[in-house]
Short mmCIF file of C-alpha atoms in Angstrom, two decimals:
data_model
loop_
_atom_site.label_atom_id
_atom_site.label_comp_id
_atom_site.label_asym_id
_atom_site.label_seq_id
_atom_site.Cartn_x
_atom_site.Cartn_y
_atom_site.Cartn_z
CA MET A 1 10.71 -30.99 -109.76
CA GLU A 2 12.27 -34.35 -109.05
CA SER A 3 10.47 -37.17 -107.26
CA LYS A 4 11.77 -40.20 -105.35
CA ARG A 5 10.89 -43.75 -106.35
CA LEU A 6 9.73 -46.32 -103.77
CA LYS A 7 12.69 -48.37 -102.61
CA THR A 8 10.98 -51.76 -102.91
CA ILE A 9 8.63 -53.40 -105.37
CA PRO A 10 5.24 -54.00 -103.70
CA GLU A 11 4.41 -57.59 -102.79
CA LYS A 12 1.29 -57.30 -104.92
CA VAL A 13 -0.45 -54.66 -106.98
CA ILE A 14 -4.19 -54.11 -107.39
CA ILE A 15 -4.90 -52.63 -110.82
CA PRO A 16 -8.53 -51.54 -111.37
CA LEU A 17 -9.95 -52.19 -114.82
CA LYS A 18 -11.81 -48.89 -114.60
CA GLN A 19 -9.65 -45.90 -113.74
CA HIS A 20 -11.65 -43.45 -115.82
CA ASN A 21 -15.15 -42.17 -116.44
CA GLY A 22 -16.94 -44.36 -118.94
CA VAL A 23 -16.90 -48.07 -119.68
CA ALA A 24 -14.73 -50.54 -117.75
CA CYS A 25 -12.05 -52.45 -119.65
CA LYS A 26 -12.32 -56.10 -120.60
CA PRO A 27 -9.68 -58.21 -118.80
CA LEU A 28 -7.13 -59.77 -121.17
CA VAL A 29 -5.50 -62.05 -118.59
CA ASN A 30 -6.60 -64.97 -116.43
CA LYS A 31 -5.62 -66.27 -113.02
CA GLY A 32 -2.18 -67.88 -113.21
CA ASP A 33 -0.97 -65.87 -116.21
CA GLN A 34 2.51 -64.35 -116.14
CA VAL A 35 2.70 -60.66 -117.07
CA LEU A 36 5.45 -58.14 -117.81
CA ILE A 37 5.75 -54.43 -117.05
CA GLY A 38 3.77 -52.43 -119.60
CA GLN A 39 1.72 -55.41 -120.79
CA LYS A 40 -1.88 -54.56 -121.63
CA ILE A 41 -4.14 -56.39 -119.17
CA GLY A 42 -7.38 -54.49 -119.79
CA GLU A 43 -8.73 -53.55 -123.22
CA SER A 44 -11.07 -50.70 -124.11
CA VAL A 45 -14.48 -51.88 -125.31
CA SER A 46 -15.79 -48.41 -126.09
CA TYR A 47 -14.52 -45.01 -127.24
CA TYR A 48 -15.28 -43.85 -123.68
CA SER A 49 -12.72 -46.19 -122.18
CA SER A 50 -8.95 -46.35 -121.81
CA ASP A 51 -6.61 -49.36 -121.78
CA VAL A 52 -4.97 -50.62 -118.58
CA HIS A 53 -1.44 -52.02 -118.24
CA SER A 54 0.55 -53.99 -115.70
CA SER A 55 3.03 -51.99 -113.63
CA VAL A 56 5.01 -55.03 -112.44
CA CYS A 57 6.27 -58.42 -113.56
CA GLY A 58 4.51 -61.29 -111.87
CA GLU A 59 1.65 -63.75 -111.69
CA VAL A 60 -2.03 -62.89 -111.85
CA LEU A 61 -3.50 -64.02 -108.53
CA ALA A 62 -7.12 -63.06 -109.19
CA ILE A 63 -9.53 -60.90 -111.12
CA GLU A 64 -12.07 -59.73 -108.58
CA ASN A 65 -13.78 -56.72 -107.04
CA ALA A 66 -11.32 -54.89 -104.79
CA PRO A 67 -11.40 -51.69 -102.69
CA ASN A 68 -10.85 -48.47 -104.62
CA PRO A 69 -9.91 -44.95 -103.40
CA ASP A 70 -13.29 -43.62 -104.56
CA GLY A 71 -14.94 -45.63 -101.78
CA ASN A 72 -16.38 -48.36 -104.02
CA LYS A 73 -15.19 -51.78 -105.07
CA VAL A 74 -13.98 -52.10 -108.66
CA LEU A 75 -13.17 -55.16 -110.77
CA SER A 76 -9.39 -55.35 -110.55
CA VAL A 77 -6.46 -57.48 -111.67
CA ILE A 78 -4.42 -58.55 -108.64
CA ILE A 79 -0.82 -59.42 -109.47
CA LYS A 80 1.83 -61.00 -107.25
CA ALA A 81 4.96 -59.07 -108.11
CA VAL A 82 8.45 -60.48 -108.64
CA ASP A 83 11.77 -58.65 -108.46
CA SER A 84 12.19 -57.98 -112.15
CA GLU A 85 12.14 -54.92 -114.40
CA GLU A 86 11.47 -56.81 -117.63
CA THR A 87 9.12 -54.92 -119.90
CA VAL A 88 7.26 -55.55 -123.11
CA ALA A 89 8.86 -53.99 -126.18
CA PHE A 90 8.30 -50.22 -126.19
CA VAL A 91 8.07 -48.75 -129.69
CA PRO A 92 8.35 -44.96 -130.05
CA ALA A 93 6.15 -43.22 -132.61
CA ASN A 94 7.84 -41.38 -135.46
CA ASN A 95 5.96 -38.19 -136.39
CA PRO A 96 2.49 -39.62 -135.63
CA SER A 97 -0.55 -38.19 -137.42
CA GLN A 98 -3.58 -36.80 -135.62
CA LYS A 99 -5.36 -40.12 -135.98
CA ASP A 100 -2.28 -41.98 -134.75
CA LEU A 101 -2.03 -39.75 -131.67
CA ILE A 102 -5.63 -40.39 -130.65
CA ALA A 103 -5.02 -44.16 -130.97
CA ILE A 104 -1.75 -43.86 -129.01
CA ILE A 105 -3.46 -41.95 -126.19
CA GLN A 106 -6.24 -44.53 -125.82
CA GLY A 107 -3.89 -47.47 -126.26
CA ALA A 108 -1.40 -46.12 -123.71
CA GLY A 109 -4.18 -45.77 -121.14
CA ILE A 110 -3.80 -42.02 -120.69
CA VAL A 111 -6.56 -40.42 -118.62
CA GLU A 112 -7.01 -37.09 -116.87
CA HIS A 113 -6.73 -36.89 -113.09
CA TYR A 114 -10.41 -35.91 -113.03
CA GLY A 115 -11.37 -39.19 -114.72
CA ALA A 116 -11.97 -38.40 -118.39
CA PRO A 117 -10.04 -40.51 -120.93
CA THR A 118 -7.72 -37.97 -122.53
CA HIS A 119 -8.60 -38.90 -126.11
CA THR A 120 -12.26 -38.07 -125.42
CA VAL A 121 -11.19 -34.62 -124.16
CA LEU A 122 -9.09 -33.91 -127.25
CA LYS A 123 -11.44 -35.45 -129.79
CA PRO A 124 -14.96 -35.34 -128.30
CA GLU A 125 -17.62 -36.78 -130.58
CA GLY A 126 -19.56 -34.09 -132.43
CA LYS A 127 -17.44 -31.20 -131.10
CA LYS A 128 -14.48 -29.17 -132.34
CA ILE A 129 -11.56 -28.17 -130.11
CA ASP A 130 -9.74 -24.93 -130.93
CA LEU A 131 -7.79 -24.42 -127.67
CA VAL A 132 -5.80 -26.81 -125.46
CA LEU A 133 -4.92 -25.90 -121.87
CA ILE A 134 -2.44 -27.72 -119.63
CA ASN A 135 -3.39 -27.00 -116.02
CA ALA A 136 -0.03 -26.97 -114.22
CA THR A 137 -1.21 -25.04 -111.17
CA ALA A 138 -0.93 -27.94 -108.72
CA SER A 139 2.51 -29.33 -107.92
CA GLU A 140 1.20 -32.83 -107.06
CA TRP A 141 0.20 -33.26 -110.71
CA ILE A 142 3.84 -33.38 -111.80
CA GLY A 143 3.86 -36.56 -113.86
CA GLY A 144 7.47 -37.68 -114.04
CA LYS A 145 11.05 -37.17 -113.00
CA TYR A 146 12.89 -34.15 -114.34
CA ALA A 147 16.60 -33.54 -113.91
CA THR A 148 16.13 -29.77 -114.17
CA PRO A 149 13.27 -27.26 -114.38
CA THR A 150 14.39 -26.58 -117.96
CA GLU A 151 13.82 -30.24 -118.85
CA TYR A 152 10.33 -30.01 -117.32
CA ALA A 153 9.49 -26.91 -119.36
CA SER A 154 10.87 -28.45 -122.54
CA GLN A 155 8.86 -31.66 -122.16
CA MET A 156 5.67 -29.79 -121.27
CA MET A 157 6.04 -27.57 -124.35
CA ASP A 158 6.59 -30.63 -126.55
CA ALA A 159 3.59 -32.35 -124.93
CA LEU A 160 1.40 -29.28 -125.53
CA LYS A 161 2.23 -29.37 -129.23
CA LEU A 162 1.32 -33.08 -129.34
CA LEU A 163 -1.98 -32.40 -127.56
CA MET A 164 -2.75 -29.59 -129.99
CA LYS A 165 -1.97 -31.85 -132.96
CA ALA A 166 -4.15 -34.63 -131.56
CA SER A 167 -7.09 -32.27 -131.07
CA GLY A 168 -6.63 -30.20 -134.22
CA ALA A 169 -6.46 -27.03 -132.10
CA LEU A 170 -4.48 -24.07 -133.43
CA LYS A 171 -3.87 -22.51 -130.00
CA GLY A 172 -2.51 -23.85 -126.74
CA ALA A 173 -1.46 -22.60 -123.32
CA ILE A 174 0.21 -23.85 -120.16
CA ILE A 175 -1.21 -22.37 -116.95
CA VAL A 176 1.12 -22.27 -113.94
CA ARG A 177 0.51 -21.02 -110.41
CA LYS A 178 1.54 -17.41 -109.94
CA ASP A 179 3.55 -18.19 -106.78
CA ASP A 180 5.36 -21.14 -108.40
CA ASN A 181 8.60 -19.32 -109.11
CA ASP A 182 10.45 -22.45 -110.24
CA SER A 183 7.95 -23.15 -113.01
CA ILE A 184 7.74 -19.50 -114.05
CA GLU A 185 11.54 -19.26 -114.31
CA ALA A 186 11.65 -22.56 -116.23
CA PHE A 187 9.22 -21.35 -118.90
CA GLU A 188 10.58 -17.80 -119.17
CA GLY A 189 12.65 -17.57 -122.32
CA VAL A 190 11.59 -20.92 -123.83
CA LYS A 191 11.47 -20.35 -127.58
CA VAL A 192 8.41 -21.07 -129.71
CA ASP A 193 8.73 -20.43 -133.43
CA GLY A 194 11.94 -18.52 -132.74
CA LYS A 195 10.37 -16.22 -130.14
CA ALA A 196 11.18 -16.29 -126.43
CA LEU A 197 8.12 -16.79 -124.23
CA ARG A 198 7.29 -14.67 -121.24
CA VAL A 199 4.90 -15.87 -118.54
CA ALA A 200 1.90 -13.55 -118.52
CA PRO A 201 -0.19 -13.12 -115.34
CA LEU A 202 -3.94 -13.45 -115.87
CA LEU A 203 -5.35 -10.35 -114.23
CA GLY A 204 -8.93 -9.08 -114.11
CA THR A 205 -10.50 -9.26 -117.55
CA ARG A 206 -7.19 -9.84 -119.34
CA ARG A 207 -7.39 -13.45 -120.32
CA LEU A 208 -5.60 -15.67 -122.82
CA GLY A 209 -7.07 -14.01 -125.90
CA HIS A 210 -5.20 -10.80 -125.07
CA TYR A 211 -1.87 -12.58 -124.64
CA PHE A 212 -2.15 -14.54 -127.90
CA LYS A 213 -2.45 -11.14 -129.60
CA ASP A 214 0.16 -9.35 -127.48
CA GLN A 215 2.82 -12.02 -127.98
CA GLY A 216 1.92 -12.80 -131.59
CA SER A 217 2.03 -16.53 -130.87
CA ASN A 218 -0.43 -19.42 -130.86
CA ILE A 219 1.28 -20.85 -127.75
CA VAL A 220 1.56 -18.94 -124.48
CA VAL A 221 2.33 -19.61 -120.82
CA ALA A 222 0.26 -17.76 -118.22
CA SER A 223 0.00 -17.70 -114.43
CA GLN A 224 -2.94 -17.43 -112.07
CA GLU A 225 -4.08 -18.34 -108.57
CA ARG A 226 -4.62 -22.04 -107.97
CA ILE A 227 -8.30 -23.05 -107.97
CA LEU A 228 -9.20 -25.77 -105.47
CA GLY A 229 -12.16 -28.07 -105.88
CA ARG A 230 -13.30 -31.38 -107.32
CA ASN A 231 -15.36 -29.86 -110.13
CA ILE A 232 -13.28 -26.89 -111.21
CA LEU A 233 -13.13 -27.44 -114.98
CA ASN A 234 -15.87 -25.03 -115.99
CA PHE A 235 -14.78 -22.38 -113.49
CA PHE A 236 -11.11 -22.80 -114.49
CA THR A 237 -12.03 -22.49 -118.18
CA TYR A 238 -13.91 -19.25 -117.58
CA ASN A 239 -11.13 -17.72 -115.47
CA VAL A 240 -8.50 -18.51 -118.09
CA THR A 241 -10.38 -17.94 -121.35
CA GLY A 242 -13.53 -15.96 -120.54
CA ARG A 243 -15.65 -18.66 -122.16
CA LYS A 244 -18.75 -19.44 -120.11
CA VAL A 245 -19.66 -23.11 -119.77
CA ALA A 246 -23.24 -24.18 -119.17
CA LEU A 247 -24.50 -26.26 -116.29
CA GLY A 248 -24.49 -29.87 -117.46
CA CYS A 249 -21.81 -29.11 -120.05
CA ASN A 250 -18.01 -29.20 -119.95
CA PRO A 251 -15.17 -27.18 -121.51
CA THR A 252 -15.23 -29.22 -124.71
CA ASP A 253 -18.68 -27.73 -125.39
CA VAL A 254 -16.99 -24.34 -125.83
CA GLY A 255 -14.03 -25.72 -127.77
CA VAL A 256 -11.56 -26.06 -124.88
CA ALA A 257 -9.64 -29.21 -123.91
CA VAL A 258 -8.26 -29.09 -120.36
CA CYS A 259 -5.46 -31.55 -119.63
CA GLY A 260 -3.19 -32.07 -116.64
CA VAL A 261 0.57 -32.35 -116.31
CA LYS A 262 0.27 -36.08 -115.66
CA SER A 263 -1.53 -36.79 -118.92
CA ALA A 264 0.78 -34.42 -120.82
CA LYS A 265 3.85 -36.23 -119.47
CA ALA A 266 2.25 -39.61 -120.20
CA LEU A 267 1.68 -38.59 -123.83
CA TYR A 268 5.28 -37.37 -124.12
CA ASP A 269 6.52 -40.75 -122.85
CA ALA A 270 4.12 -42.71 -125.06
CA VAL A 271 5.28 -40.92 -128.22
CA HIS A 272 9.02 -40.59 -127.52
CA GLU A 273 9.58 -43.84 -125.60
CA GLY A 274 6.56 -45.99 -126.48
CA LYS A 275 5.70 -46.37 -122.77
CA PRO A 276 2.09 -46.85 -121.64
CA TYR A 277 0.76 -45.10 -118.53
CA TYR A 278 1.63 -47.45 -115.65
CA GLU A 279 3.55 -45.16 -113.27
CA THR A 280 2.59 -41.91 -111.61
CA VAL A 281 3.74 -39.33 -109.09
CA ILE A 282 1.85 -38.62 -105.87
CA SER A 283 2.51 -36.26 -103.00
CA MET A 284 2.49 -37.16 -99.30
CA GLU A 285 0.99 -34.82 -96.71
CA GLY A 286 0.72 -34.87 -92.94
CA ALA A 287 2.97 -35.82 -90.04
CA VAL A 288 5.22 -37.98 -92.20
CA ASN A 289 8.94 -38.00 -92.84
CA CYS A 290 9.37 -38.87 -96.51
CA PRO A 291 9.89 -37.16 -99.88
CA GLU A 292 7.03 -34.82 -100.76
CA LEU A 293 6.78 -36.34 -104.24
CA ILE A 294 6.95 -40.11 -104.67
CA PHE A 295 7.19 -41.97 -107.99
CA VAL A 296 5.02 -45.11 -107.71
CA ARG A 297 3.64 -47.91 -109.82
CA ILE A 298 -0.08 -47.73 -110.45
CA GLY A 299 -1.77 -50.40 -108.36
CA THR A 300 0.58 -50.01 -105.38
CA PRO A 301 -1.44 -50.32 -102.15
CA PHE A 302 -1.38 -47.27 -99.91
CA LYS A 303 0.06 -49.38 -97.09
CA ASP A 304 3.24 -50.09 -99.08
CA ILE A 305 3.84 -46.39 -99.58
CA ILE A 306 3.10 -45.58 -95.95
CA SER A 307 5.48 -48.33 -94.78
CA GLU A 308 8.41 -46.52 -96.41
CA CYS A 309 7.60 -43.30 -94.56
CA THR A 310 8.21 -42.45 -90.92
CA PHE A 311 4.94 -41.38 -89.33
CA ASN A 312 4.99 -39.36 -86.12
CA GLY A 313 2.27 -40.91 -83.99
CA GLU A 314 -0.57 -43.32 -84.63
CA ILE A 315 -2.45 -42.99 -87.91
CA GLY A 316 -5.97 -41.79 -87.29
CA LYS A 317 -7.15 -41.23 -90.85
CA ILE A 318 -5.96 -41.78 -94.43
CA ILE A 319 -7.34 -39.41 -97.06
CA ALA A 320 -6.94 -39.64 -100.82
CA ASN A 321 -6.60 -36.42 -102.84
CA GLY A 322 -6.61 -33.71 -100.21
CA VAL A 323 -7.98 -32.94 -96.74
CA ILE A 324 -10.81 -30.66 -97.82
CA THR A 325 -12.02 -32.24 -101.06
CA GLY A 326 -10.65 -35.78 -100.77
CA ILE A 327 -12.13 -39.09 -99.61
CA ALA A 328 -11.31 -40.77 -96.29
CA GLN A 329 -10.26 -44.39 -96.74
CA TYR A 330 -11.65 -47.29 -94.74
CA THR A 331 -8.63 -49.50 -95.50
CA ASP A 332 -4.96 -49.01 -96.41
CA GLU A 333 -5.32 -51.79 -99.00
CA VAL A 334 -6.68 -49.38 -101.61
CA PRO A 335 -4.35 -48.92 -104.61
CA VAL A 336 -2.88 -45.85 -106.25
CA THR A 337 -4.80 -45.21 -109.47
CA LYS A 338 -4.39 -42.80 -112.37
CA GLY A 339 -6.63 -40.40 -110.47
CA THR A 340 -4.57 -40.42 -107.26
CA THR A 341 -2.67 -37.19 -106.70
CA ARG A 342 -2.11 -37.09 -102.94
CA ILE A 343 -2.18 -39.20 -99.79
CA THR A 344 -2.78 -37.41 -96.49
CA LEU A 345 -2.07 -39.03 -93.13
CA LEU A 346 -3.60 -37.60 -89.96
CA THR A 347 -2.87 -38.56 -86.38
CA LYS A 348 -5.76 -39.41 -84.08
CA GLU A 349 -5.28 -36.04 -82.42
CA GLN A 350 -5.57 -34.24 -85.78
CA VAL A 351 -8.83 -35.89 -86.75
CA LEU A 352 -11.59 -33.36 -86.12
CA ARG A 353 -14.33 -34.67 -83.88
CA ASP A 354 -16.11 -31.39 -83.20
CA GLU A 355 -19.87 -31.63 -83.11
CA SER A 356 -21.73 -29.35 -85.48
CA LEU A 357 -23.61 -26.52 -83.87
CA ASP A 358 -26.62 -24.62 -85.15
CA CYS A 359 -25.99 -22.14 -87.95
CA ILE A 360 -25.49 -18.64 -86.53
CA HIS A 361 -26.23 -16.98 -89.90
CA CYS A 362 -22.87 -15.22 -90.01
CA ALA A 363 -22.70 -15.63 -93.82
CA ARG A 364 -18.99 -16.46 -93.78
CA CYS A 365 -19.72 -19.39 -96.09
CA VAL A 366 -21.47 -17.04 -98.51
CA ASP A 367 -18.48 -14.69 -98.54
CA ALA A 368 -16.15 -17.65 -99.17
CA CYS A 369 -18.09 -19.15 -102.10
CA PRO A 370 -16.25 -18.45 -105.40
CA VAL A 371 -19.38 -19.06 -107.51
CA SER A 372 -21.79 -16.88 -105.52
CA LEU A 373 -24.05 -19.59 -104.07
CA LEU A 374 -25.77 -19.56 -100.68
CA PRO A 375 -24.19 -22.48 -98.77
CA THR A 376 -25.94 -21.34 -95.56
CA ARG A 377 -29.29 -22.13 -97.18
CA LEU A 378 -28.23 -25.08 -99.32
CA HIS A 379 -26.92 -27.17 -96.42
CA VAL A 380 -30.23 -26.82 -94.55
CA LEU A 381 -32.25 -27.88 -97.61
CA ALA A 382 -29.89 -30.79 -98.26
CA GLU A 383 -30.08 -32.02 -94.67
CA GLN A 384 -33.88 -31.93 -94.84
CA GLY A 385 -33.92 -33.82 -98.13
CA ARG A 386 -35.48 -30.91 -100.03
CA PHE A 387 -33.53 -31.64 -103.17
CA ASP A 388 -35.96 -29.97 -105.54
CA GLU A 389 -35.37 -26.68 -103.75
CA CYS A 390 -31.61 -27.28 -103.82
CA ARG A 391 -31.92 -27.73 -107.55
CA GLN A 392 -33.88 -24.52 -107.90
CA MET A 393 -31.09 -22.72 -106.03
CA HIS A 394 -28.58 -24.12 -108.57
CA ILE A 395 -26.63 -26.32 -106.19
CA GLN A 396 -24.95 -28.00 -109.15
CA PHE A 397 -22.92 -24.84 -109.80
CA CYS A 398 -20.91 -25.79 -106.69
CA ILE A 399 -17.28 -26.59 -107.58
CA GLU A 400 -16.81 -28.47 -104.26
CA CYS A 401 -13.82 -26.41 -103.14
CA GLY A 402 -14.71 -26.81 -99.44
CA ARG A 403 -14.18 -23.14 -98.57
CA CYS A 404 -17.63 -22.95 -97.00
CA SER A 405 -16.94 -25.78 -94.56
CA PHE A 406 -13.52 -24.33 -93.73
CA ALA A 407 -15.02 -20.90 -93.00
CA CYS A 408 -17.94 -22.15 -90.89
CA PRO A 409 -17.47 -21.35 -87.16
CA SER A 410 -20.25 -23.83 -86.28
CA LYS A 411 -18.31 -26.74 -87.89
CA ILE A 412 -21.27 -27.67 -90.08
CA HIS A 413 -20.44 -30.29 -92.71
CA ILE A 414 -21.61 -28.04 -95.53
CA LEU A 415 -19.58 -29.59 -98.35
CA GLN A 416 -20.62 -33.14 -97.48
CA LEU A 417 -24.30 -32.14 -97.37
CA ILE A 418 -24.01 -30.36 -100.72
CA ARG A 419 -22.39 -33.44 -102.29
CA TYR A 420 -25.15 -35.59 -100.84
CA ALA A 421 -27.79 -33.38 -102.44
CA LYS A 422 -25.96 -33.17 -105.77
CA ASN A 423 -25.72 -36.95 -105.98
CA ALA A 424 -29.44 -37.27 -105.23
CA ILE A 425 -30.28 -34.70 -107.91
CA GLU A 426 -28.10 -36.42 -110.51
CA GLN A 427 -30.02 -39.63 -109.95
CA ALA A 428 -33.47 -38.07 -109.90
CA TYR A 429 -33.59 -35.02 -112.15
CA GLU A 430 -32.76 -33.76 -115.60
CA ASP A 431 -30.96 -30.44 -116.16
CA ALA A 432 -31.83 -27.60 -113.82
CA THR A 433 -33.84 -24.53 -114.80
CA PRO A 434 -31.71 -22.21 -116.99
CA LYS A 435 -29.94 -19.41 -115.13
CA GLU A 436 -27.00 -17.23 -116.10
CA SER A 437 -24.63 -15.94 -113.46
CA SER A 438 -21.62 -13.67 -113.62
CA ASN A 439 -19.22 -16.54 -114.16
CA LEU A 440 -21.24 -19.44 -115.56
CA LYS A 441 -23.77 -19.58 -118.36
CA LEU A 442 -26.19 -22.21 -119.58
CA GLY A 443 -26.38 -23.13 -123.22
CA CYS A 444 -23.16 -25.01 -124.13
CA CYS A 445 -21.75 -22.04 -126.03
CA GLY A 446 -19.51 -19.08 -125.50
CA GLY A 447 -16.42 -17.32 -126.74
CA GLU A 448 -13.43 -15.26 -125.81
#
C-alpha cells in the first residue's frame, strides 16, 4: 500500500510537545536555534511520556501554545523550514535486548494512534503482557511506504517479533480486515519458524486461542470485521481474544498489548534504520482530487496538505480522524500529529444543518449499539444534565462508534451528548457501580 509524499516542504511546522497521553515533554530548543531532521526537540520527563523530534531543517521561531487537532491549544515548537534534507546521524540497533527496545521506543517518540506511549503499552508498570496484537484493520493506519504487499507483510511480521520481545510476550497476532484482500494475500504463505501462515477468520466463539493451537504457532494472522469508534480497545480485545476488560481498565490489565500499524512501522524503522518517529501517513477523504494516502512530516499544517489537493467546491468543514467519530476543526492551521489518521473535507452543501426533532422511540439506536446500551435513554439524561443516572446506566461502556447518531431518523446528536456526559462523569465521579455484560466485565481480569 504505497503512499505519495507532499511535493513541497511546508513553510513552517508546528510540533506539539505533547502528542500522547501523559506528561508533556520538556523543550530542548530555544527561539533562534537551528535544528535538523530527526533532532530531538522535546524530552520525556516521565515514564508516561514520549520524546518529540523535528521533522524539518530550519530555525525555531517560537515555543508557544498553538492550535491542536484535539480542539485545544498545546505548547508547541514552531519551526521555519528550509529546503534541506539534512538529518542527524541515524544509528541502527544491532540485536537490541528487551530493555534496549523499551528505551528505543520511548527515545524514538513512538506512540499509538489512540494516544498511549507505546512503551507503556508493552511494559506497563505492575502488569505482565503475554499477548501482543497489531490492529491492521484500518487502511489509514498504514505507517510507511511499501514497494509491494509482500514487503508490507514482511516488515509487519518483523515488527511484531520486536514488539513481542519488548513486552516479553510469547504470543503475537496481526489482525487484518476480512475484506482487505491485498493484506490477506500478502500474509498468506509468510513463513514463521519454517511454517507457512494462513489467515484465519475470527468467527463466532472461535478466537485467537483456537488458532494458536490449530496452527501450532505462537504467531498468527487473523481477519475480522473492522470496529469503528474512538474507544474500541476493550471491545476489540474481547472480540479477538475473548478476554473481558473491566470498565476503567484497559487491555494491559488482562495481559494484552494492542498496537497499530503506525507504531509497528515506526519501531521497525527505529531498530533497522535508527530513525525516530517524525513522519506519518494520513488518508484524505471528501470531494478532493489527491492520493488517498499521503506521506507527511509531523507538524505539517492541514492547510499545506489541502493546498496540494484539488477540492471541488468551497470547503465548508474540515474534520480530523473521520466524519462520525472525528473532531471538526476551527482553523486549517492545526498540525498533523502522531494521532492524526485522516483529514476529511466537506463542501458547504455536504455539511448537515438539519435540526434535531423529538425522539420518536423507534429504538433504531438501540439496535445499532454494539455494546447493548440504551442510547435513546442516555441522550435524554445527558441533555438534562442527569449525569448520575447516566453513570448508573453504564454510559462509560460506550465505544463512541457513532452508529446511534447515524441510525437516528430524528437527527438527534446522540454521540455528542454521550461524550458530553462521559466527560462530566470523568471529572466528577469515581468508577461506576460494578456490572457485567455479555461482552465487557468489571474486575481487571479475564482469560481466553
